[in-house]
Amino acid sequence: MAGGARAQRESGEAGGIALRDVWLDRGDAPLFRGLDLTLGERRIGLVGANGSGKSSLLRLINGLIVPARGEITVAGLDARAHRRDLPGRVGFVFQNVDHQILFPTVREEVAFGLAEQGLPRAEARAGAERLLAAHGCAGWGERAVEELSEGQKQLVCILAAIAPGPPILAMDEPLASLDLATRLSLLARLRALPQQILMASHDLDLLADFDRIVWLEAGAVAGDGPPREVLPRYRAHEMARAATAAGVLP
Ligand SMILES: Nc1ncnc2c1ncn2[C@@H]1O[C@H](COP(=O)(O)OP(=O)(O)O)[C@@H](O)[C@H]1O
Ligand SMILES: [Mg+2]
């Protein structure tokens, strides 16, 4: 871990997430078997093959699911005791935008989290408009969400998650259906945010300048460290797996 990141974690500046001896079954099968992770860096990338547990980890942190055993602390809160408070601390961006979007118009979708915080409706709407304008989406407020492209919907979901200003953003492959220019500009905006970001992604190039990469393999940590150490190992592992699957290697 980089010294700066360690200092940051110890200073408590970032939101901070800790899992201690976490056990979780998914369906009938065990997934996490005593998972221990302390996540304090500002930008953490989660990588791993499909089914390795990335989405499950993000859902534990947001309180959408609870572990069978173990302790999870999120931004100073015990996840079991404060499950209902977690969505206020962890903005969540789902992999599938249709699981997230609740309202017919962009303005309502982005304003929702602000209204939930107790802002009067007019102020929540004005806040949503300001956020949209700040992210290059001035004039989007009136638009019907269902008429947006997948990438535009993803952008709206990200802005809706950011709007209430949670200390942590948990993002499940949030950039997958964005075009390259939108992805790069959004990533630049995400970098500038004060929030701690935990992002699952298959786009390894985008994670190259993150502070830390956690590589999950069948519910266990297979690699953990700076991108320059973990990403090449993960890439090589996946290429070997692909070659084996294609019958190129014995
Ligand atoms: N709702 C669910 N019910 C049963 N099993 C699930 C459910 N969601 C995920 N799983 C299983 O849990 C494991 C981890 O899945 P997931 O956390 O979605 O991994 P990833 O996001 O890395 O693809 C997989 O074996 C998957 O089949
Ligand atoms: Mg997933």
PDB file of C-alpha atoms and ligand atoms in Angstrom:
ATOM      1  CA  MET A   1       0.000   0.000   0.000  1.00  0.00           C
ATOM      2  CA  ALA A   2       1.259   3.473  -0.814  1.00  0.00           C
ATOM      3  CA  GLY A   3       2.386   5.548   2.170  1.00  0.00           C
ATOM      4  CA  GLY A   4      -0.014   8.357   1.272  1.00  0.00           C
ATOM      5  CA  ALA A   5      -2.937   5.997   1.148  1.00  0.00           C
ATOM      6  CA  ARG A   6      -1.972   4.490   4.505  1.00  0.00           C
ATOM      7  CA  ALA A   7      -1.703   7.933   6.063  1.00  0.00           C
ATOM      8  CA  GLN A   8      -5.062   8.815   4.596  1.00  0.00           C
ATOM      9  CA  ARG A   9      -6.661   5.700   6.033  1.00  0.00           C
ATOM     10  CA  GLU A  10      -5.191   6.304   9.438  1.00  0.00           C
ATOM     11  CA  SER A  11      -6.307   9.903   9.397  1.00  0.00           C
ATOM     12  CA  GLY A  12      -9.851   8.691   8.834  1.00  0.00           C
ATOM     13  CA  GLU A  13     -10.259  11.192   6.013  1.00  0.00           C
ATOM     14  CA  ALA A  14     -11.855   8.643   3.700  1.00  0.00           C
ATOM     15  CA  GLY A  15     -15.113   6.879   4.602  1.00  0.00           C
ATOM     16  CA  GLY A  16     -13.505   3.625   5.642  1.00  0.00           C
ATOM     17  CA  ILE A  17     -14.823   0.081   5.375  1.00  0.00           C
ATOM     18  CA  ALA A  18     -13.757  -2.939   7.405  1.00  0.00           C
ATOM     19  CA  LEU A  19     -14.813  -6.565   7.085  1.00  0.00           C
ATOM     20  CA  ARG A  20     -13.786  -9.012   9.806  1.00  0.00           C
ATOM     21  CA  ASP A  21     -14.218 -12.761   9.416  1.00  0.00           C
ATOM     22  CA  VAL A  22     -17.192 -12.344   7.077  1.00  0.00           C
ATOM     23  CA  TRP A  23     -19.057 -15.464   6.000  1.00  0.00           C
ATOM     24  CA  LEU A  24     -21.754 -15.343   3.329  1.00  0.00           C
ATOM     25  CA  ASP A  25     -23.685 -17.989   1.435  1.00  0.00           C
ATOM     26  CA  ARG A  26     -25.214 -17.153  -1.934  1.00  0.00           C
ATOM     27  CA  GLY A  27     -27.952 -19.530  -2.910  1.00  0.00           C
ATOM     28  CA  ASP A  28     -26.921 -22.898  -1.483  1.00  0.00           C
ATOM     29  CA  ALA A  29     -23.199 -22.323  -1.898  1.00  0.00           C
ATOM     30  CA  PRO A  30     -20.718 -20.624   0.419  1.00  0.00           C
ATOM     31  CA  LEU A  31     -19.113 -17.543  -1.143  1.00  0.00           C
ATOM     32  CA  PHE A  32     -17.168 -15.637   1.525  1.00  0.00           C
ATOM     33  CA  ARG A  33     -15.492 -17.869   4.102  1.00  0.00           C
ATOM     34  CA  GLY A  34     -13.861 -15.672   6.692  1.00  0.00           C
ATOM     35  CA  LEU A  35     -13.199 -12.639   4.477  1.00  0.00           C
ATOM     36  CA  ASP A  36     -11.027  -9.940   6.094  1.00  0.00           C
ATOM     37  CA  LEU A  37     -10.557  -6.608   4.347  1.00  0.00           C
ATOM     38  CA  THR A  38      -9.767  -3.096   5.530  1.00  0.00           C
ATOM     39  CA  LEU A  39     -10.610  -0.621   2.795  1.00  0.00           C
ATOM     40  CA  GLY A  40      -9.447   2.894   3.513  1.00  0.00           C
ATOM     41  CA  GLU A  41      -7.988   4.195   0.266  1.00  0.00           C
ATOM     42  CA  ARG A  42      -9.863   6.772  -1.741  1.00  0.00           C
ATOM     43  CA  ARG A  43     -10.055   4.858  -5.018  1.00  0.00           C
ATOM     44  CA  ILE A  44     -10.325   1.098  -4.801  1.00  0.00           C
ATOM     45  CA  GLY A  45     -10.918  -1.115  -7.837  1.00  0.00           C
ATOM     46  CA  LEU A  46     -12.524  -4.547  -7.501  1.00  0.00           C
ATOM     47  CA  VAL A  47     -11.637  -7.089 -10.161  1.00  0.00           C
ATOM     48  CA  GLY A  48     -12.382 -10.765 -10.620  1.00  0.00           C
ATOM     49  CA  ALA A  49     -14.088 -13.195 -12.948  1.00  0.00           C
ATOM     50  CA  ASN A  50     -17.869 -13.390 -13.148  1.00  0.00           C
ATOM     51  CA  GLY A  51     -19.181 -15.009  -9.989  1.00  0.00           C
ATOM     52  CA  SER A  52     -16.096 -14.167  -7.901  1.00  0.00           C
ATOM     53  CA  GLY A  53     -18.125 -12.084  -5.453  1.00  0.00           C
ATOM     54  CA  LYS A  54     -17.655  -8.450  -6.514  1.00  0.00           C
ATOM     55  CA  SER A  55     -21.362  -7.578  -6.513  1.00  0.00           C
ATOM     56  CA  SER A  56     -21.925  -9.489  -3.282  1.00  0.00           C
ATOM     57  CA  LEU A  57     -19.156  -7.523  -1.559  1.00  0.00           C
ATOM     58  CA  LEU A  58     -20.628  -4.204  -2.724  1.00  0.00           C
ATOM     59  CA  ARG A  59     -24.079  -5.277  -1.531  1.00  0.00           C
ATOM     60  CA  LEU A  60     -22.749  -6.192   1.905  1.00  0.00           C
ATOM     61  CA  ILE A  61     -21.238  -2.742   2.236  1.00  0.00           C
ATOM     62  CA  ASN A  62     -24.491  -1.058   1.314  1.00  0.00           C
ATOM     63  CA  GLY A  63     -26.554  -3.273   3.649  1.00  0.00           C
ATOM     64  CA  LEU A  64     -28.557  -4.814   0.799  1.00  0.00           C
ATOM     65  CA  ILE A  65     -27.467  -8.206   2.129  1.00  0.00           C
ATOM     66  CA  VAL A  66     -26.171  -9.198   5.564  1.00  0.00           C
ATOM     67  CA  PRO A  67     -23.489 -11.789   6.300  1.00  0.00           C
ATOM     68  CA  ALA A  68     -24.184 -15.047   8.102  1.00  0.00           C
ATOM     69  CA  ARG A  69     -21.227 -14.284  10.405  1.00  0.00           C
ATOM     70  CA  GLY A  70     -18.661 -11.586  10.930  1.00  0.00           C
ATOM     71  CA  GLU A  71     -18.448  -7.837  11.435  1.00  0.00           C
ATOM     72  CA  ILE A  72     -18.719  -5.097   8.830  1.00  0.00           C
ATOM     73  CA  THR A  73     -18.057  -1.455   9.656  1.00  0.00           C
ATOM     74  CA  VAL A  74     -18.929   1.225   7.122  1.00  0.00           C
ATOM     75  CA  ALA A  75     -18.082   4.897   7.713  1.00  0.00           C
ATOM     76  CA  GLY A  76     -17.972   4.242  11.444  1.00  0.00           C
ATOM     77  CA  LEU A  77     -21.266   2.317  11.553  1.00  0.00           C
ATOM     78  CA  ASP A  78     -21.767  -1.337  12.370  1.00  0.00           C
ATOM     79  CA  ALA A  79     -23.501  -2.657   9.246  1.00  0.00           C
ATOM     80  CA  ARG A  80     -25.787  -5.026  11.113  1.00  0.00           C
ATOM     81  CA  ALA A  81     -26.963  -2.582  13.784  1.00  0.00           C
ATOM     82  CA  HIS A  82     -27.264   0.337  11.365  1.00  0.00           C
ATOM     83  CA  ARG A  83     -28.415  -1.443   8.231  1.00  0.00           C
ATOM     84  CA  ARG A  84     -31.100   1.160   7.522  1.00  0.00           C
ATOM     85  CA  ASP A  85     -28.611   4.003   7.772  1.00  0.00           C
ATOM     86  CA  LEU A  86     -26.167   2.502   5.312  1.00  0.00           C
ATOM     87  CA  PRO A  87     -27.843   3.715   2.103  1.00  0.00           C
ATOM     88  CA  GLY A  88     -27.333   7.265   3.420  1.00  0.00           C
ATOM     89  CA  ARG A  89     -23.590   6.575   3.825  1.00  0.00           C
ATOM     90  CA  VAL A  90     -23.025   4.513   0.710  1.00  0.00           C
ATOM     91  CA  GLY A  91     -24.251   5.761  -2.646  1.00  0.00           C
ATOM     92  CA  PHE A  92     -24.843   2.676  -4.759  1.00  0.00           C
ATOM     93  CA  VAL A  93     -24.652   2.429  -8.529  1.00  0.00           C
ATOM     94  CA  PHE A  94     -26.112  -0.845  -9.773  1.00  0.00           C
ATOM     95  CA  GLN A  95     -24.727  -2.806 -12.672  1.00  0.00           C
ATOM     96  CA  ASN A  96     -28.173  -2.839 -14.272  1.00  0.00           C
ATOM     97  CA  VAL A  97     -29.655   0.667 -14.477  1.00  0.00           C
ATOM     98  CA  ASP A  98     -33.170  -0.785 -14.551  1.00  0.00           C
ATOM     99  CA  HIS A  99     -32.619  -1.999 -10.963  1.00  0.00           C
ATOM    100  CA  GLN A 100     -31.908   1.539  -9.877  1.00  0.00           C
ATOM    101  CA  ILE A 101     -34.118   3.973 -11.739  1.00  0.00           C
ATOM    102  CA  LEU A 102     -37.355   4.752  -9.921  1.00  0.00           C
ATOM    103  CA  PHE A 103     -38.762   7.885 -11.522  1.00  0.00           C
ATOM    104  CA  PRO A 104     -39.985   8.910 -14.970  1.00  0.00           C
ATOM    105  CA  THR A 105     -37.871  12.039 -15.355  1.00  0.00           C
ATOM    106  CA  VAL A 106     -34.187  12.743 -14.907  1.00  0.00           C
ATOM    107  CA  ARG A 107     -34.831  15.600 -12.476  1.00  0.00           C
ATOM    108  CA  GLU A 108     -36.966  13.474 -10.158  1.00  0.00           C
ATOM    109  CA  GLU A 109     -34.438  10.659 -10.214  1.00  0.00           C
ATOM    110  CA  VAL A 110     -31.529  12.921  -9.267  1.00  0.00           C
ATOM    111  CA  ALA A 111     -33.597  14.947  -6.763  1.00  0.00           C
ATOM    112  CA  PHE A 112     -34.866  11.884  -4.895  1.00  0.00           C
ATOM    113  CA  GLY A 113     -31.837  11.404  -2.642  1.00  0.00           C
ATOM    114  CA  LEU A 114     -31.816  15.115  -1.796  1.00  0.00           C
ATOM    115  CA  ALA A 115     -35.506  15.046  -0.845  1.00  0.00           C
ATOM    116  CA  GLU A 116     -34.811  11.946   1.280  1.00  0.00           C
ATOM    117  CA  GLN A 117     -32.339  14.033   3.240  1.00  0.00           C
ATOM    118  CA  GLY A 118     -35.163  16.376   4.139  1.00  0.00           C
ATOM    119  CA  LEU A 119     -34.644  19.143   1.586  1.00  0.00           C
ATOM    120  CA  PRO A 120     -37.894  20.821   0.519  1.00  0.00           C
ATOM    121  CA  ARG A 121     -39.009  19.655  -2.899  1.00  0.00           C
ATOM    122  CA  ALA A 122     -38.139  22.876  -4.727  1.00  0.00           C
ATOM    123  CA  GLU A 123     -34.635  22.909  -3.237  1.00  0.00           C
ATOM    124  CA  ALA A 124     -34.103  19.255  -4.061  1.00  0.00           C
ATOM    125  CA  ARG A 125     -35.096  19.928  -7.660  1.00  0.00           C
ATOM    126  CA  ALA A 126     -32.841  22.977  -7.844  1.00  0.00           C
ATOM    127  CA  GLY A 127     -29.991  20.919  -6.403  1.00  0.00           C
ATOM    128  CA  ALA A 128     -30.588  18.250  -9.027  1.00  0.00           C
ATOM    129  CA  GLU A 129     -30.491  20.862 -11.793  1.00  0.00           C
ATOM    130  CA  ARG A 130     -27.217  22.268 -10.445  1.00  0.00           C
ATOM    131  CA  LEU A 131     -25.642  18.827 -10.316  1.00  0.00           C
ATOM    132  CA  LEU A 132     -26.809  17.995 -13.842  1.00  0.00           C
ATOM    133  CA  ALA A 133     -25.413  21.290 -15.143  1.00  0.00           C
ATOM    134  CA  ALA A 134     -22.106  20.705 -13.363  1.00  0.00           C
ATOM    135  CA  HIS A 135     -21.773  17.357 -15.124  1.00  0.00           C
ATOM    136  CA  GLY A 136     -22.507  18.541 -18.632  1.00  0.00           C
ATOM    137  CA  CYS A 137     -26.195  17.605 -18.561  1.00  0.00           C
ATOM    138  CA  ALA A 138     -27.824  21.042 -18.365  1.00  0.00           C
ATOM    139  CA  GLY A 139     -31.373  20.832 -19.690  1.00  0.00           C
ATOM    140  CA  TRP A 140     -31.713  17.093 -19.034  1.00  0.00           C
ATOM    141  CA  GLY A 141     -34.115  17.584 -16.099  1.00  0.00           C
ATOM    142  CA  GLU A 142     -37.318  17.340 -18.096  1.00  0.00           C
ATOM    143  CA  ARG A 143     -36.193  14.358 -20.132  1.00  0.00           C
ATOM    144  CA  ALA A 144     -37.919  11.017 -19.761  1.00  0.00           C
ATOM    145  CA  VAL A 145     -35.434   8.498 -18.364  1.00  0.00           C
ATOM    146  CA  GLU A 146     -36.755   5.716 -20.581  1.00  0.00           C
ATOM    147  CA  GLU A 147     -35.868   7.715 -23.674  1.00  0.00           C
ATOM    148  CA  LEU A 148     -32.197   8.002 -22.733  1.00  0.00           C
ATOM    149  CA  SER A 149     -29.506   5.719 -24.114  1.00  0.00           C
ATOM    150  CA  GLU A 150     -28.049   3.079 -21.775  1.00  0.00           C
ATOM    151  CA  GLY A 151     -24.973   5.221 -21.251  1.00  0.00           C
ATOM    152  CA  GLN A 152     -27.047   8.305 -20.485  1.00  0.00           C
ATOM    153  CA  LYS A 153     -29.099   6.278 -18.001  1.00  0.00           C
ATOM    154  CA  GLN A 154     -25.894   5.122 -16.353  1.00  0.00           C
ATOM    155  CA  LEU A 155     -24.753   8.713 -16.039  1.00  0.00           C
ATOM    156  CA  VAL A 156     -28.083   9.679 -14.431  1.00  0.00           C
ATOM    157  CA  CYS A 157     -27.719   6.786 -11.967  1.00  0.00           C
ATOM    158  CA  ILE A 158     -24.237   7.945 -11.005  1.00  0.00           C
ATOM    159  CA  LEU A 159     -25.397  11.530 -10.492  1.00  0.00           C
ATOM    160  CA  ALA A 160     -28.382  10.319  -8.438  1.00  0.00           C
ATOM    161  CA  ALA A 161     -25.997   8.354  -6.208  1.00  0.00           C
ATOM    162  CA  ILE A 162     -23.635  11.311  -5.813  1.00  0.00           C
ATOM    163  CA  ALA A 163     -26.389  13.897  -5.194  1.00  0.00           C
ATOM    164  CA  PRO A 164     -26.910  13.404  -1.444  1.00  0.00           C
ATOM    165  CA  GLY A 165     -23.144  13.528  -0.859  1.00  0.00           C
ATOM    166  CA  PRO A 166     -22.573  10.147   0.816  1.00  0.00           C
ATOM    167  CA  PRO A 167     -19.020   9.563   2.113  1.00  0.00           C
ATOM    168  CA  ILE A 168     -18.713   6.336   0.108  1.00  0.00           C
ATOM    169  CA  LEU A 169     -19.699   5.371  -3.431  1.00  0.00           C
ATOM    170  CA  ALA A 170     -20.064   1.675  -4.234  1.00  0.00           C
ATOM    171  CA  MET A 171     -20.227   1.202  -7.980  1.00  0.00           C
ATOM    172  CA  ASP A 172     -20.911  -2.065  -9.759  1.00  0.00           C
ATOM    173  CA  GLU A 173     -19.465  -1.846 -13.271  1.00  0.00           C
ATOM    174  CA  PRO A 174     -20.913   1.650 -13.594  1.00  0.00           C
ATOM    175  CA  LEU A 175     -19.181   2.618 -16.811  1.00  0.00           C
ATOM    176  CA  ALA A 176     -19.735  -0.513 -18.884  1.00  0.00           C
ATOM    177  CA  SER A 177     -22.194   0.912 -21.381  1.00  0.00           C
ATOM    178  CA  LEU A 178     -20.753   4.404 -21.710  1.00  0.00           C
ATOM    179  CA  ASP A 179     -18.947   5.475 -24.861  1.00  0.00           C
ATOM    180  CA  LEU A 180     -15.251   6.125 -24.465  1.00  0.00           C
ATOM    181  CA  ALA A 181     -15.465   9.927 -24.300  1.00  0.00           C
ATOM    182  CA  THR A 182     -18.263   9.839 -21.711  1.00  0.00           C
ATOM    183  CA  ARG A 183     -16.412   7.196 -19.722  1.00  0.00           C
ATOM    184  CA  LEU A 184     -13.206   9.209 -19.641  1.00  0.00           C
ATOM    185  CA  SER A 185     -14.930  12.460 -18.707  1.00  0.00           C
ATOM    186  CA  LEU A 186     -16.972  10.728 -16.033  1.00  0.00           C
ATOM    187  CA  LEU A 187     -13.902   9.060 -14.636  1.00  0.00           C
ATOM    188  CA  ALA A 188     -12.201  12.448 -14.434  1.00  0.00           C
ATOM    189  CA  ARG A 189     -15.234  13.753 -12.526  1.00  0.00           C
ATOM    190  CA  LEU A 190     -15.219  10.744 -10.208  1.00  0.00           C
ATOM    191  CA  ARG A 191     -11.534  11.355  -9.491  1.00  0.00           C
ATOM    192  CA  ALA A 192     -12.345  14.884  -8.405  1.00  0.00           C
ATOM    193  CA  LEU A 193     -15.067  13.793  -5.975  1.00  0.00           C
ATOM    194  CA  PRO A 194     -14.260  13.778  -2.258  1.00  0.00           C
ATOM    195  CA  GLN A 195     -15.985  10.412  -1.763  1.00  0.00           C
ATOM    196  CA  GLN A 196     -14.257   7.120  -1.183  1.00  0.00           C
ATOM    197  CA  ILE A 197     -14.994   5.001  -4.262  1.00  0.00           C
ATOM    198  CA  LEU A 198     -15.164   1.232  -4.414  1.00  0.00           C
ATOM    199  CA  MET A 199     -15.677   0.275  -8.048  1.00  0.00           C
ATOM    200  CA  ALA A 200     -16.063  -3.146  -9.630  1.00  0.00           C
ATOM    201  CA  SER A 201     -14.940  -3.084 -13.233  1.00  0.00           C
ATOM    202  CA  HIS A 202     -13.715  -5.293 -16.045  1.00  0.00           C
ATOM    203  CA  ASP A 203     -12.128  -2.287 -17.711  1.00  0.00           C
ATOM    204  CA  LEU A 204      -8.625  -2.646 -16.300  1.00  0.00           C
ATOM    205  CA  ASP A 205      -7.252   0.427 -18.079  1.00  0.00           C
ATOM    206  CA  LEU A 206      -9.680   2.607 -16.140  1.00  0.00           C
ATOM    207  CA  LEU A 207      -8.408   1.219 -12.839  1.00  0.00           C
ATOM    208  CA  ALA A 208      -4.742   1.762 -13.643  1.00  0.00           C
ATOM    209  CA  ASP A 209      -4.382   4.906 -11.536  1.00  0.00           C
ATOM    210  CA  PHE A 210      -6.558   3.804  -8.632  1.00  0.00           C
ATOM    211  CA  ASP A 211      -4.911   3.643  -5.202  1.00  0.00           C
ATOM    212  CA  ARG A 212      -5.520  -0.051  -4.717  1.00  0.00           C
ATOM    213  CA  ILE A 213      -6.887  -3.108  -6.506  1.00  0.00           C
ATOM    214  CA  VAL A 214      -8.591  -5.994  -4.733  1.00  0.00           C
ATOM    215  CA  TRP A 215      -8.796  -9.127  -6.897  1.00  0.00           C
ATOM    216  CA  LEU A 216     -11.450 -11.636  -5.843  1.00  0.00           C
ATOM    217  CA  GLU A 217     -11.424 -15.254  -6.916  1.00  0.00           C
ATOM    218  CA  ALA A 218     -14.286 -17.524  -5.786  1.00  0.00           C
ATOM    219  CA  GLY A 219     -15.005 -15.333  -2.759  1.00  0.00           C
ATOM    220  CA  ALA A 220     -11.388 -15.056  -1.587  1.00  0.00           C
ATOM    221  CA  VAL A 221      -8.770 -12.339  -2.066  1.00  0.00           C
ATOM    222  CA  ALA A 222      -6.387 -13.541  -4.782  1.00  0.00           C
ATOM    223  CA  GLY A 223      -4.468 -10.275  -5.080  1.00  0.00           C
ATOM    224  CA  ASP A 224      -4.409  -6.980  -3.197  1.00  0.00           C
ATOM    225  CA  GLY A 225      -2.134  -4.013  -3.755  1.00  0.00           C
ATOM    226  CA  PRO A 226      -1.266  -1.211  -6.152  1.00  0.00           C
ATOM    227  CA  PRO A 227      -2.622  -1.534  -9.725  1.00  0.00           C
ATOM    228  CA  ARG A 228       0.878  -1.922 -11.196  1.00  0.00           C
ATOM    229  CA  GLU A 229       1.353  -5.089  -9.150  1.00  0.00           C
ATOM    230  CA  VAL A 230      -2.100  -6.627  -9.148  1.00  0.00           C
ATOM    231  CA  LEU A 231      -3.461  -5.821 -12.623  1.00  0.00           C
ATOM    232  CA  PRO A 232      -0.686  -7.537 -14.649  1.00  0.00           C
ATOM    233  CA  ARG A 233      -1.029 -10.676 -12.513  1.00  0.00           C
ATOM    234  CA  TYR A 234      -4.792 -10.641 -12.887  1.00  0.00           C
ATOM    235  CA  ARG A 235      -4.537 -10.077 -16.642  1.00  0.00           C
ATOM    236  CA  ALA A 236      -2.064 -12.952 -17.039  1.00  0.00           C
ATOM    237  CA  HIS A 237      -4.259 -15.212 -14.934  1.00  0.00           C
ATOM    238  CA  GLU A 238      -7.342 -14.408 -17.023  1.00  0.00           C
ATOM    239  CA  MET A 239      -5.448 -14.881 -20.290  1.00  0.00           C
ATOM    240  CA  ALA A 240      -4.253 -18.298 -19.132  1.00  0.00           C
ATOM    241  CA  ARG A 241      -7.797 -19.171 -18.151  1.00  0.00           C
ATOM    242  CA  ALA A 242      -9.105 -18.069 -21.558  1.00  0.00           C
ATOM    243  CA  ALA A 243      -6.423 -20.067 -23.346  1.00  0.00           C
ATOM    244  CA  THR A 244      -7.268 -23.154 -21.296  1.00  0.00           C
ATOM    245  CA  ALA A 245     -10.956 -22.709 -22.021  1.00  0.00           C
ATOM    246  CA  ALA A 246     -10.173 -22.440 -25.750  1.00  0.00           C
ATOM    247  CA  GLY A 247      -8.113 -25.618 -25.635  1.00  0.00           C
ATOM    248  CA  VAL A 248      -4.877 -23.846 -26.520  1.00  0.00           C
ATOM    249  CA  LEU A 249      -3.118 -25.084 -23.407  1.00  0.00           C
ATOM    250  CA  PRO A 250      -3.277 -28.615 -22.032  1.00  0.00           C
TER     251      PRO A 250
HETATM  252  N1  LIG B   1     -29.256 -13.596  -5.685  1.00  0.00           N
HETATM  253  C1  LIG B   1     -28.446 -14.653  -5.718  1.00  0.00           C
HETATM  254  N2  LIG B   1     -28.899 -15.878  -5.366  1.00  0.00           N
HETATM  255  C2  LIG B   1     -28.105 -16.945  -5.380  1.00  0.00           C
HETATM  256  N3  LIG B   1     -26.808 -16.904  -5.732  1.00  0.00           N
HETATM  257  C3  LIG B   1     -26.316 -15.720  -6.102  1.00  0.00           C
HETATM  258  C4  LIG B   1     -27.089 -14.536  -6.115  1.00  0.00           C
HETATM  259  N4  LIG B   1     -26.314 -13.514  -6.522  1.00  0.00           N
HETATM  260  C5  LIG B   1     -25.109 -14.043  -6.753  1.00  0.00           C
HETATM  261  N5  LIG B   1     -25.112 -15.361  -6.508  1.00  0.00           N
HETATM  262  C6  LIG B   1     -23.945 -16.256  -6.629  1.00  0.00           C
HETATM  263  O1  LIG B   1     -22.910 -15.733  -5.829  1.00  0.00           O
HETATM  264  C7  LIG B   1     -21.655 -15.858  -6.471  1.00  0.00           C
HETATM  265  C8  LIG B   1     -21.013 -14.498  -6.570  1.00  0.00           C
HETATM  266  O2  LIG B   1     -21.798 -13.671  -7.415  1.00  0.00           O
HETATM  267  P1  LIG B   1     -21.534 -12.114  -7.574  1.00  0.00           P
HETATM  268  O3  LIG B   1     -21.303 -11.526  -6.245  1.00  0.00           O
HETATM  269  O4  LIG B   1     -22.662 -11.574  -8.395  1.00  0.00           O
HETATM  270  O5  LIG B   1     -20.166 -12.105  -8.399  1.00  0.00           O
HETATM  271  P2  LIG B   1     -19.593 -11.059  -9.465  1.00  0.00           P
HETATM  272  O6  LIG B   1     -20.242  -9.741  -9.231  1.00  0.00           O
HETATM  273  O7  LIG B   1     -18.129 -11.048  -9.207  1.00  0.00           O
HETATM  274  O8  LIG B   1     -19.925 -11.607 -10.822  1.00  0.00           O
HETATM  275  C9  LIG B   1     -21.928 -16.523  -7.820  1.00  0.00           C
HETATM  276  O9  LIG B   1     -21.679 -17.900  -7.699  1.00  0.00           O
HETATM  277  C10 LIG B   1     -23.402 -16.271  -8.036  1.00  0.00           C
HETATM  278  O10 LIG B   1     -23.974 -17.307  -8.806  1.00  0.00           O
HETATM  279 MG    MG B   2     -21.293  -8.514 -10.488  1.00  0.00          MG
END
